[in-house]
Coordinates of C-alpha atoms in Angstrom, one line a residue:
Chain A
M1 CA 38.0 55.6 -41.7
K2 CA 41.5 56.2 -43.1
T3 CA 43.6 59.2 -42.1
S4 CA 47.3 59.9 -41.9
T5 CA 47.0 61.9 -38.7
P6 CA 45.9 60.1 -35.6
P7 CA 42.1 60.0 -35.4
R8 CA 40.3 62.3 -33.0
I9 CA 37.9 60.3 -30.8
L10 CA 35.0 61.7 -28.8
L11 CA 33.4 59.3 -26.3
T12 CA 30.7 59.4 -23.7
A13 CA 30.8 57.2 -20.6
G14 CA 29.0 56.4 -17.3
P15 CA 25.4 57.0 -16.4
T16 CA 23.6 60.3 -16.3
R17 CA 21.6 61.5 -13.3
E18 CA 18.3 63.2 -13.7
H19 CA 17.6 65.0 -10.5
I20 CA 14.1 65.1 -8.9
D21 CA 15.4 67.4 -6.1
P22 CA 18.9 68.3 -4.9
V23 CA 19.3 64.9 -3.3
R24 CA 17.3 62.3 -5.2
F25 CA 17.7 61.3 -8.8
L26 CA 16.9 58.7 -11.4
S27 CA 19.9 56.9 -12.8
N28 CA 21.4 53.5 -13.6
G29 CA 24.3 51.4 -12.5
S30 CA 26.7 52.1 -15.2
S31 CA 30.2 52.1 -13.7
G32 CA 31.8 53.9 -16.7
R33 CA 34.4 51.2 -17.0
M34 CA 33.6 50.2 -20.6
G35 CA 33.9 53.9 -21.8
Y36 CA 37.0 54.6 -19.8
A37 CA 38.6 51.4 -21.1
L38 CA 37.9 52.5 -24.7
A39 CA 39.1 56.0 -24.0
G40 CA 42.4 54.7 -22.4
E41 CA 42.9 52.2 -25.2
A42 CA 42.3 54.8 -27.9
A43 CA 44.8 57.2 -26.3
A44 CA 47.3 54.4 -26.0
R45 CA 47.0 53.9 -29.7
G46 CA 47.9 57.5 -30.3
C47 CA 44.4 59.0 -30.8
A48 CA 43.4 62.4 -29.5
V49 CA 40.6 61.5 -27.0
E50 CA 37.9 63.7 -25.5
L51 CA 35.7 61.9 -22.9
V52 CA 32.4 63.3 -21.7
S53 CA 31.6 61.5 -18.5
G54 CA 28.7 61.2 -16.3
P55 CA 29.2 60.8 -12.5
V56 CA 31.6 57.8 -11.9
S57 CA 34.4 57.1 -9.5
L58 CA 37.1 56.4 -12.1
P59 CA 40.2 58.5 -12.6
A60 CA 40.9 60.1 -16.0
P61 CA 42.7 57.6 -18.2
E62 CA 46.2 58.7 -19.2
G63 CA 46.3 61.1 -22.1
V64 CA 42.5 61.6 -22.1
T65 CA 40.7 65.0 -21.6
V66 CA 37.7 64.3 -19.4
H67 CA 34.7 66.6 -19.3
R68 CA 32.5 65.8 -16.3
V69 CA 28.7 66.2 -16.5
V70 CA 25.6 65.1 -14.6
S71 CA 22.5 65.0 -16.7
A72 CA 21.7 64.0 -20.3
A73 CA 21.1 67.6 -21.2
D74 CA 24.6 68.5 -19.8
M75 CA 26.1 65.6 -21.7
L76 CA 24.7 66.7 -25.0
A77 CA 25.8 70.3 -24.3
A78 CA 29.3 69.1 -23.6
C79 CA 29.5 66.9 -26.8
E80 CA 28.0 69.4 -29.2
P81 CA 31.1 71.7 -29.6
L82 CA 33.4 68.6 -29.8
F83 CA 31.4 66.5 -32.3
G84 CA 32.2 68.5 -35.5
A85 CA 36.0 68.0 -35.1
C86 CA 36.0 64.3 -34.2
D87 CA 36.6 61.5 -36.6
V88 CA 35.0 58.8 -34.5
F89 CA 32.2 59.3 -32.0
I90 CA 31.6 56.4 -29.6
A91 CA 28.5 56.8 -27.4
V92 CA 29.1 54.4 -24.5
A93 CA 27.2 56.3 -21.8
A94 CA 24.1 54.7 -20.3
V95 CA 22.1 57.9 -20.7
S96 CA 19.0 58.1 -18.5
D97 CA 16.2 58.2 -21.0
Y98 CA 13.7 59.8 -18.7
R99 CA 13.9 62.8 -16.5
P100 CA 11.4 64.3 -14.0
R101 CA 9.2 66.9 -15.6
V102 CA 9.5 69.1 -12.5
F103 CA 12.6 69.7 -10.4
A104 CA 12.0 70.5 -6.7
P105 CA 14.7 73.0 -5.6
E106 CA 14.5 71.9 -2.0
K107 CA 14.7 68.3 -0.8
M108 CA 11.1 66.9 -0.8
K109 CA 9.9 65.9 2.6
K110 CA 8.5 62.4 3.1
N111 CA 4.8 62.7 4.0
G112 CA 4.1 59.0 4.4
G113 CA 1.8 58.8 1.3
V114 CA 2.2 57.7 -2.3
L115 CA 4.2 60.1 -4.5
T116 CA 3.3 60.4 -8.1
L117 CA 5.9 61.7 -10.4
E118 CA 5.8 62.4 -14.1
F119 CA 8.9 61.7 -16.3
E120 CA 9.5 62.9 -19.8
P121 CA 12.0 61.6 -22.4
T122 CA 15.5 63.1 -22.2
V123 CA 17.2 64.3 -25.4
D124 CA 18.5 61.4 -27.5
I125 CA 22.2 62.4 -27.6
L126 CA 23.3 59.7 -30.0
K127 CA 20.5 60.3 -32.5
T128 CA 20.9 64.1 -32.3
L129 CA 24.7 63.9 -33.1
A130 CA 24.5 61.1 -35.6
A131 CA 22.0 63.1 -37.6
R132 CA 24.8 65.7 -38.0
K133 CA 27.3 63.2 -39.2
H134 CA 29.5 64.4 -42.0
P135 CA 31.3 62.3 -44.6
G136 CA 34.3 60.6 -43.1
Q137 CA 32.9 60.5 -39.6
T138 CA 32.2 57.1 -37.9
V139 CA 29.5 56.9 -35.3
V140 CA 29.3 54.0 -32.9
G141 CA 26.5 53.3 -30.4
F142 CA 26.0 50.8 -27.6
A143 CA 22.8 48.9 -26.8
A144 CA 22.3 47.5 -23.3
E145 CA 19.2 45.4 -23.2
T146 CA 17.7 42.6 -21.0
R147 CA 16.1 40.7 -23.9
D148 CA 16.0 40.5 -27.7
V149 CA 19.4 42.2 -27.6
E150 CA 20.4 41.7 -31.2
A151 CA 17.0 42.7 -32.6
Y152 CA 16.9 46.0 -30.6
A153 CA 20.6 46.7 -31.5
R154 CA 19.9 46.3 -35.3
R155 CA 16.9 48.6 -35.1
K156 CA 19.0 51.2 -33.2
L157 CA 21.8 50.9 -35.8
E158 CA 19.4 51.7 -38.6
T159 CA 17.1 54.2 -37.0
K160 CA 19.9 56.3 -35.5
N161 CA 22.1 56.5 -38.6
L162 CA 25.0 54.6 -36.9
D163 CA 28.0 52.9 -38.5
W164 CA 28.5 50.3 -35.8
I165 CA 26.6 49.2 -32.7
V166 CA 27.9 47.2 -29.7
A167 CA 25.2 45.1 -28.3
N168 CA 25.4 43.7 -24.8
D169 CA 23.0 41.7 -22.6
V170 CA 22.8 43.4 -19.2
S171 CA 20.6 40.7 -17.7
R172 CA 23.6 38.3 -17.3
P173 CA 25.2 38.4 -13.8
G174 CA 28.8 39.6 -13.7
I175 CA 28.8 40.9 -17.2
G176 CA 28.1 44.4 -18.6
M177 CA 26.9 47.5 -16.9
D178 CA 28.5 47.4 -13.5
A179 CA 31.0 44.6 -13.9
A180 CA 34.7 44.1 -14.7
D181 CA 33.9 41.9 -17.7
N182 CA 31.8 42.3 -20.8
A183 CA 30.5 40.2 -23.7
V184 CA 29.5 42.0 -26.8
L185 CA 28.1 41.6 -30.3
L186 CA 29.5 44.1 -32.7
L187 CA 27.3 44.8 -35.7
S188 CA 28.0 47.2 -38.6
R189 CA 25.8 49.0 -41.1
A190 CA 27.9 47.2 -43.7
G191 CA 26.7 43.8 -42.4
A192 CA 29.5 42.6 -40.1
R193 CA 28.5 40.5 -37.1
L194 CA 31.3 39.8 -34.6
A195 CA 31.0 38.3 -31.2
F196 CA 33.6 38.8 -28.4
G197 CA 33.9 37.8 -24.8
P198 CA 33.1 37.4 -22.0
A199 CA 36.5 39.1 -21.4
P200 CA 37.8 42.0 -19.3
K201 CA 36.6 45.4 -20.5
Q202 CA 40.1 46.4 -21.6
A203 CA 40.2 43.4 -24.0
V204 CA 36.7 44.2 -25.2
A205 CA 37.9 47.8 -25.8
G206 CA 40.8 46.6 -27.9
F207 CA 38.5 44.3 -30.0
I208 CA 36.0 47.2 -30.7
L209 CA 38.8 49.6 -31.7
D210 CA 40.4 47.0 -33.9
H211 CA 37.3 47.2 -36.0
V212 CA 35.9 50.7 -35.8
L213 CA 39.3 52.4 -36.3
C214 CA 40.2 50.6 -39.4
Chain B
M1 CA 28.0 53.6 27.1
K2 CA 30.7 52.1 29.3
T3 CA 32.0 48.5 28.7
S4 CA 35.2 46.8 29.6
T5 CA 35.2 44.8 26.3
P6 CA 35.6 46.8 23.0
P7 CA 32.2 48.0 21.9
R8 CA 30.5 46.3 19.0
I9 CA 29.5 48.8 16.3
L10 CA 26.9 48.4 13.6
L11 CA 26.9 51.0 10.8
T12 CA 25.1 51.6 7.6
A13 CA 26.6 53.6 4.8
G14 CA 26.2 54.7 1.2
P15 CA 23.0 55.2 -0.8
T16 CA 20.3 52.6 -1.5
R17 CA 19.0 52.0 -4.9
E18 CA 15.3 51.4 -5.5
H19 CA 14.9 49.7 -8.9
I20 CA 12.1 50.7 -11.3
D21 CA 13.3 48.0 -13.8
P22 CA 16.5 45.9 -14.0
V23 CA 18.4 49.0 -15.3
R24 CA 16.9 52.1 -13.9
F25 CA 16.6 53.1 -10.2
L26 CA 15.9 56.0 -7.9
S27 CA 18.9 56.8 -5.7
N28 CA 21.1 59.7 -4.3
G29 CA 24.7 60.7 -4.6
S30 CA 26.0 59.4 -1.3
S31 CA 29.5 58.2 -1.8
G32 CA 29.6 56.2 1.4
R33 CA 32.8 58.0 2.5
M34 CA 31.4 59.3 5.8
G35 CA 30.2 55.8 6.9
Y36 CA 33.3 54.0 5.7
A37 CA 35.5 56.6 7.5
L38 CA 33.5 56.0 10.8
A39 CA 33.8 52.2 10.3
G40 CA 37.5 52.4 9.7
E41 CA 38.1 54.7 12.6
A42 CA 36.0 52.6 15.0
A43 CA 37.9 49.5 13.9
A44 CA 41.2 51.3 14.5
R45 CA 40.0 52.1 18.0
G46 CA 39.6 48.4 18.7
C47 CA 35.8 48.1 18.1
A48 CA 34.2 45.0 16.4
V49 CA 32.6 46.7 13.4
E50 CA 29.9 45.4 11.1
L51 CA 29.2 47.7 8.1
V52 CA 26.0 47.2 6.0
S53 CA 26.7 49.1 2.8
G54 CA 24.7 50.2 -0.2
P55 CA 26.3 50.3 -3.6
V56 CA 29.5 52.3 -3.4
S57 CA 33.0 52.0 -5.0
L58 CA 34.9 51.9 -1.8
P59 CA 37.0 49.0 -0.5
A60 CA 36.2 47.5 2.9
P61 CA 38.1 49.4 5.7
E62 CA 40.7 47.3 7.5
G63 CA 39.2 45.1 10.2
V64 CA 35.6 45.8 9.1
T65 CA 33.1 43.1 8.0
V66 CA 31.1 44.6 5.1
H67 CA 27.7 43.3 4.1
R68 CA 26.7 44.7 0.6
V69 CA 23.1 45.4 -0.1
V70 CA 21.1 47.3 -2.8
S71 CA 17.7 48.5 -1.6
A72 CA 16.3 49.9 1.7
A73 CA 14.5 46.6 2.3
D74 CA 17.8 44.7 1.8
M75 CA 19.5 47.0 4.2
L76 CA 17.0 46.5 7.0
A77 CA 17.1 42.7 6.4
A78 CA 20.9 42.7 6.8
C79 CA 20.8 44.9 9.9
E80 CA 18.1 43.1 11.8
P81 CA 20.1 40.0 12.8
L82 CA 23.1 42.2 13.8
F83 CA 21.3 44.9 15.7
G84 CA 20.5 43.0 18.9
A85 CA 24.2 42.3 19.6
C86 CA 25.6 45.7 18.9
D87 CA 26.4 48.3 21.5
V88 CA 26.3 51.3 19.1
F89 CA 24.2 51.6 15.9
I90 CA 25.2 54.4 13.6
A91 CA 22.9 54.9 10.7
V92 CA 25.0 56.9 8.2
A93 CA 23.4 55.5 5.0
A94 CA 21.4 57.9 2.8
V95 CA 18.5 55.5 2.5
S96 CA 16.2 56.2 -0.5
D97 CA 12.9 57.1 1.2
Y98 CA 10.7 56.2 -1.7
R99 CA 10.6 53.2 -4.0
P100 CA 8.5 52.5 -7.0
R101 CA 5.3 50.7 -6.2
V102 CA 5.8 48.4 -9.2
F103 CA 9.0 46.8 -10.4
A104 CA 9.1 46.0 -14.2
P105 CA 11.1 42.8 -14.6
E106 CA 12.2 43.7 -18.1
K107 CA 13.8 47.1 -19.1
M108 CA 11.0 49.4 -20.0
K109 CA 11.1 50.7 -23.6
K110 CA 11.0 54.4 -24.2
N111 CA 7.8 55.2 -26.2
G112 CA 8.4 58.9 -26.5
G113 CA 5.6 59.9 -24.1
V114 CA 5.3 61.0 -20.5
L115 CA 5.8 58.3 -18.0
T116 CA 3.9 58.4 -14.7
L117 CA 5.3 56.4 -11.9
E118 CA 4.0 55.9 -8.4
F119 CA 6.4 55.8 -5.4
E120 CA 5.7 54.6 -1.9
P121 CA 7.7 55.2 1.2
T122 CA 10.4 52.7 2.0
V123 CA 10.8 51.2 5.4
D124 CA 12.3 53.5 8.0
I125 CA 15.4 51.5 9.0
L126 CA 16.6 53.9 11.7
K127 CA 13.1 54.2 13.3
T128 CA 12.5 50.5 13.1
L129 CA 15.7 49.5 14.8
A130 CA 15.7 52.4 17.3
A131 CA 12.3 51.3 18.5
R132 CA 13.9 48.0 19.5
K133 CA 16.7 49.7 21.5
H134 CA 17.5 47.9 24.7
P135 CA 19.2 49.5 27.8
G136 CA 22.9 50.1 27.2
Q137 CA 22.5 50.5 23.4
T138 CA 23.4 53.9 21.8
V139 CA 21.6 54.8 18.5
V140 CA 23.1 57.6 16.3
G141 CA 21.3 59.0 13.2
F142 CA 22.4 61.3 10.5
A143 CA 20.2 64.1 9.0
A144 CA 21.1 65.5 5.5
E145 CA 19.0 68.5 4.7
T146 CA 19.1 71.4 2.3
R147 CA 17.4 73.9 4.7
D148 CA 16.3 74.2 8.4
V149 CA 19.0 71.6 9.1
E150 CA 19.1 71.9 12.9
A151 CA 15.3 72.0 13.3
Y152 CA 14.8 68.9 11.2
A153 CA 17.6 67.1 13.0
R154 CA 16.2 67.9 16.5
R155 CA 12.8 66.6 15.4
K156 CA 14.4 63.4 14.0
L157 CA 16.4 62.9 17.3
E158 CA 13.1 63.0 19.3
T159 CA 10.7 61.2 17.0
K160 CA 13.0 58.3 16.2
N161 CA 14.2 57.6 19.8
L162 CA 17.9 58.4 19.0
D163 CA 20.7 59.2 21.5
W164 CA 22.7 61.4 19.0
I165 CA 22.1 62.9 15.7
V166 CA 24.7 64.2 13.2
A167 CA 23.2 67.1 11.1
N168 CA 24.7 68.2 7.9
D169 CA 23.7 70.7 5.3
V170 CA 24.0 69.0 1.9
S171 CA 23.2 72.2 0.0
R172 CA 26.8 73.6 0.6
P173 CA 29.1 72.8 -2.4
G174 CA 32.1 70.7 -1.6
I175 CA 30.7 69.5 1.7
G176 CA 28.6 66.5 2.7
M177 CA 27.1 63.8 0.6
D178 CA 29.5 63.2 -2.3
A179 CA 32.5 65.2 -1.1
A180 CA 35.8 64.5 0.7
D181 CA 35.0 67.0 3.5
N182 CA 32.1 67.4 5.9
A183 CA 30.9 70.0 8.4
V184 CA 28.5 68.6 11.1
L185 CA 26.5 69.6 14.1
L186 CA 26.3 66.9 16.7
L187 CA 23.2 67.0 18.9
S188 CA 22.4 64.6 21.8
R189 CA 19.2 63.7 23.5
A190 CA 20.9 64.9 26.7
G191 CA 21.2 68.4 25.3
A192 CA 24.8 68.6 23.9
R193 CA 25.2 70.8 20.8
L194 CA 28.7 70.5 19.2
A195 CA 29.8 71.9 15.8
F196 CA 32.8 70.5 13.9
G197 CA 34.4 71.2 10.5
P198 CA 34.5 71.7 7.6
A199 CA 37.2 69.0 7.9
P200 CA 38.1 65.8 6.1
K201 CA 35.6 63.0 6.7
Q202 CA 38.3 61.0 8.6
A203 CA 38.6 63.9 11.2
V204 CA 34.8 64.2 11.4
A205 CA 34.6 60.5 12.1
G206 CA 37.1 60.9 15.0
F207 CA 35.1 63.8 16.4
I208 CA 31.8 61.8 16.3
L209 CA 33.4 58.7 17.9
D210 CA 35.0 60.8 20.6
H211 CA 31.5 61.7 21.8
V212 CA 29.3 58.8 21.0
L213 CA 31.7 56.1 22.3
C214 CA 32.3 57.7 25.7

C-alpha cells in the first residue's frame, strides 16, 4: 500500500458481548489492549484512525476516534459505513462467534434446573468486509487459537480473502488475549512468515504496522 | 454488631466467568466498582478487609487484601477459609448463576450450525455461607433485578438468612451494574427500609456502611 496522504486505518478491538438477557451474556476475555495499541501506534505514525471497540475498560488512544459497540451485529453495523473509505482494515476484535437464538427481555430467574440454550453463529465481520475489498485496500485479520495455530491462521488467510493474518496462541499463560504481552506470527498472502515476541503489545503493534503499512 | 476492635470485613465483588472452553464464557457486565468502593471505604474506616474479586480491571483499594478468582466455584473456595473469622460478610459480586455442564478443553470450532449447550446452576455462595453464620456475624447481600426489585430482594433477605439486603434496579440506564453511580434500597431483617441515591458508588458505599457496621 503506497499513498502520499497518510493512510486511513479502520480497526476493531475488544470482545463482543452476545446477551442472553439484560444481565447475562456470552463473551470472551479480550482486554482490547492489542487493538488499542495498534490504533494508538497508527495515530502516532500520522494515520487517520477509526476504532470500533467492544466493551473494554481502556481510554481512547490519543488522536483516535472510538466507536463503542456491544454485539457482533453492532460491530459490523459500525464498520460498514467506515470500511469503504479506509486504506487498511485491521480486525483485532475477538468477536463472539455465537449468540443466543433468543433474547429474554427480563432477567431470567434461576429455577434450580438445567437450562438448555441454543446459539447460532454471529455474522462474520472480517469475511463480510474482506469480500468487499477494493483494489488498494489491505485487510488484516487476527487468529487466536489454542492449538494448530499456524494451520488455522493460513486457512483463515485464504478463505477470508485477507492480505495478512496475525496468529497468536492464546493457550500460553501471560501472553495474548488478556495479557500485557503478546507473541505473534505474521503471515502474508504473498508468502511472508515473520515471528515476533513475546513482547509488550505496544512493540508488537509497531512490528505489525512496519509490515502492513509498507 | 458491636466490637471494640475494628471489624473484620469479607467482601466479594465483580462478575464471575463460567467458561465453556478456554476462550468463551458466560458472564455479566459487573464492573466491580460497587464492591471495590465498599472495600476501600471499609478500609478507610479502619476495618481489616479481605476482598474476593472476580475478573475486573480495577486496582486493589488501599489497605485491602484482594484475592482474584474466575468462577463461582473459585469464589466460594476463596471465601470459605475467610468467612469464619469475619464479623461482616458483604456479597456484592454478581455471581454467574449458571455454568456450562461440560467444559471443552480446546476452543470449539465454529461449524456454521446451531449450537445447543446445557447449563447447570452454580453454587449459591451467599446462601452457603449465610447458612454457616454464627452469632455476632452480619451478612449482607445484594439483589440486582430488572423488575419487581423490592419483592425479589425481600424474598432473598428471608430465604438466604441475611441481615441486610441492598436492592438495585439494573434496568435503569447509567445506574447500577456497569455504571459510576448507583441508587439503592437497603432493607434489614429487622424491618428497616432506607433509600439512597442516585449517587456515586463511593457515597453509596458510605451510606451502606453507616448502617451495616453499627
